[in-house]
Amino acid sequence: MSQATLIKCFAESLGIPAEQVTDELQYNTIPQWDSVAHMTLIAALEDAFEIMLDTDDIIDMSSVAKAKEILARYEVSF
Amino acid sequence: MTLSAIRLLAPQQSAQSVEFFCQERSDLLTPFSPAALEFVETLSRQLLRDPAFKAHPEMIALGYWLRKANISRLAEQAAVPTAVTNHAVRLPRGLVFHVAPSNVDTIFIYSLVISLLMGNKNLVRLSSKSSAQQMLILQVLNQVLTELPDNPVSHSLMVVTYPHDDTISRQLSSWCDARMLWGGDNTVSHFSSLPVRPTAVDIKFANKYSLALLSVQAVLAADDAGFARLVRAFVSDTYLFGQQACSSPRAVCWLGDTHMVSQASTKFWSAVDAAVNQYPHGLMAADFMQKLVFVAEHAIDYQSVLSPVSSDMTLTVLNTELAGLIETRHHCGRGTFLQTAVSQLTDLNAVLHRGVQTLTYFGISAGELQTWLQAGVPGLDRLVPVGQGLDFDYIWDGVDLFASLSRFVTIR
Amino acid sequence: MNNLDFFYQQPSPYSLGAAEKQQVLHSHLAALDAHHQQHCELYRRIASSQTAAGWFDQQVFLPVRLFKEYELKSVAQQDVFKVLTSSGTTSQQVSRIALDRETAAHQSKVLVKIMQHYLGVQRLPMLIIDHPSVVKDRLSFSARGAGILGLSTFGRDHTYALDDDMQINLERVQAFIAKHQGKPVFIFGFTFMVWQYFFQVLQQSGQQLDLAGSVLVHSGGWKKLIDIAVDNSVFKQVAFATCGIQRVHNFYGMVEQVGSIFVECSHGYLHAPDYADIDIVDARTMQKLPDGQQGLIAVSSVLPSSYPGHRLLTEDLGTVFGEDNCPCGLNGKYFHVHGRLPKAEVRGCSDTHAAEVKP
Ligand SMILES: [Zn+2]
């Protein structure tokens, strides 16, 4: 469930197909995931999982895998 | 009465006249009312979801700042300590008259949102010179107003424009309980000369100048990833709005061992040079021309010398003495940096003044900065890590906007 | 000190071929670089800064706008014999160009050499498309006034075509034409004035003037005309249709480099005379561009010794098409001016709209 939500957040915020959202996908490695899209992404994740991310976590969220790791700390399980 | 020259921009239609709107006070809300939270959340979502704003990082940044999580955080930060709430109730001020800057800038929206979160009614005056940015702001506001026809906030907001006319400005000023003045020094001074009622407050945000403070040792010691992050963060602080925002650093001051400065600065600027040439900075020939003129002006005034670190005019670095670091008269932004070095923080005191707003820092501990500030500095409103220069804070230019846009009624 | 005899001794102002010009002009301009470094402290400071970045092959080009802000001069105040001023179209600030006797003399002499090439040595009856009060105050010349006075040398029986209210004084113009019937006449005016207050008025009222055989010289920029879709060919067509004028020479020059002007040849190209040169610069790299590419116009002139205006970067866009091989046969680089650099967008929180506060 969470996995599907996560992929949806990434795909919609970055404007990329869902298949492209893999654990390996990294911040700033595709033009769609730049600092501006990152803001949209953070807002989408907070909205979808009803959480409030710390600034440090926002900065650390440098890949999809990392995003899962961080979200886990907010009691989102994958 | 010349109020007929006022044009209503948002909402597109209103049953209330401007005069009635400005004088009626029975419809004020309470701070952080559910209605206001819903309004702000809708606004945020609109900005983040509508593909129309994708190409406008400043609109995305606004939507991001307005997102629910951040507003809740702000509400916590702005919460009044129990020592006060035991004998005081926070209420809105009444009508807030926002004078938006005449050029393109979204910053006044932040203070508008804080004002409506406090429960105030808001009258916004936009410049009569319409711009693409202005259209976007109006577009999103009108979308939200249409989406929330029954939300009381939708009826306590009016965005207007009118030709330069002191009679109108004077009249509107006389009705408000607080006036927020954004803009250049001339605009702010001019509006200040039009009186508000004795019980009203004026909150002024004039021109400001910002700089970055980098630790020589930290830049040299940074690992590849940390260094790359620093460079990216610095570039977005400075090139996002063509270095025109008040809080975009226009100068870089190195702190540390003077013998190592040139090594650190070469490392830093060559990386910035490479980064800006990949960055969608939008600078054009006219911008480069402007920079060329500034290079000459600064050389004349301070004998500064161009640094050969950059490959072209997209990045311009001028080596200057400390005295030439804060240059508020001619500095044209557009990727132009005045550079100098100091061996200790207190050396900066000699050039700081109240017109200096943000200091972005890298590699300097918060404790060190605290100690420096506590001994007293002649300027500065905010110190933030490099990369957060353009972030808005509810304490802006030293003013707590939550406090200024509300009032306490004490009860003993 | 600024000896230009070598240039004056040439048979025409378009005599020097590329190789020779490069050598002679280059060494002369280099001498002026050194002269201004020594005598103008402000210039020295700018030069130190610019050369550190290695722009323009290590040559120093001052942005023309600086003359609006600073009094840049390389002579003592008591040697300043005249100050030329110009008003920019965009700002209220004016350029202030300090002339000593030597620079002023070179300016007049070079202008004579160049204009004689087109007008001949005889002074022709001169019709000025402007109103007479533009030259009334001789102590503070406007650029328009200075231009008119400068070119008046080449004419006689100076007749102003317009009255102070900018209306054509047809009676006066007709009398002038009748008096000089059948002889070549020299017509001068600023491009926009000639178009707006002369050609347009004649065209709209359907009046024809017989100025066949005369030479029209005009200058001042195309900006206002391009805005109303009038280019050089339309301008020339209307000149012929309303007045029968077949020889039209536009010229490009600036108040910061009076004298060494760039005149339009019979093939419609502006030409660099021996006394001056033109380069096209890429604003992003501050390096010179090859022929055929559009960029900022940089102009050099051997005349200015009382102020550091010998190498200037303008805010005009142009393209150089070649050197010494224009079909008209004249030597020198030939080029087109495309107009002003488009303005940059204004962003941020600074006071960029002073007008905004006006009540
Ligand atoms: Zn030719």
Coordinates of C-alpha atoms in Angstrom, one line a residue, chain C residues 13 20 98 123 140 241-242 247 262 280 283:
Chain C
P13 CA 39.5 58.8 -45.3
E20 CA 48.4 48.6 -42.7
A98 CA 35.5 67.0 -21.7
R123 CA 30.3 74.2 -49.4
S140 CA 25.2 74.1 -23.3
A241 CA 8.9 59.9 -53.6
T242 CA 8.4 63.1 -51.7
R247 CA 21.6 60.2 -52.5
F262 CA 30.7 55.7 -39.7
I280 CA 31.6 43.1 -32.5
A283 CA 28.5 40.2 -24.1

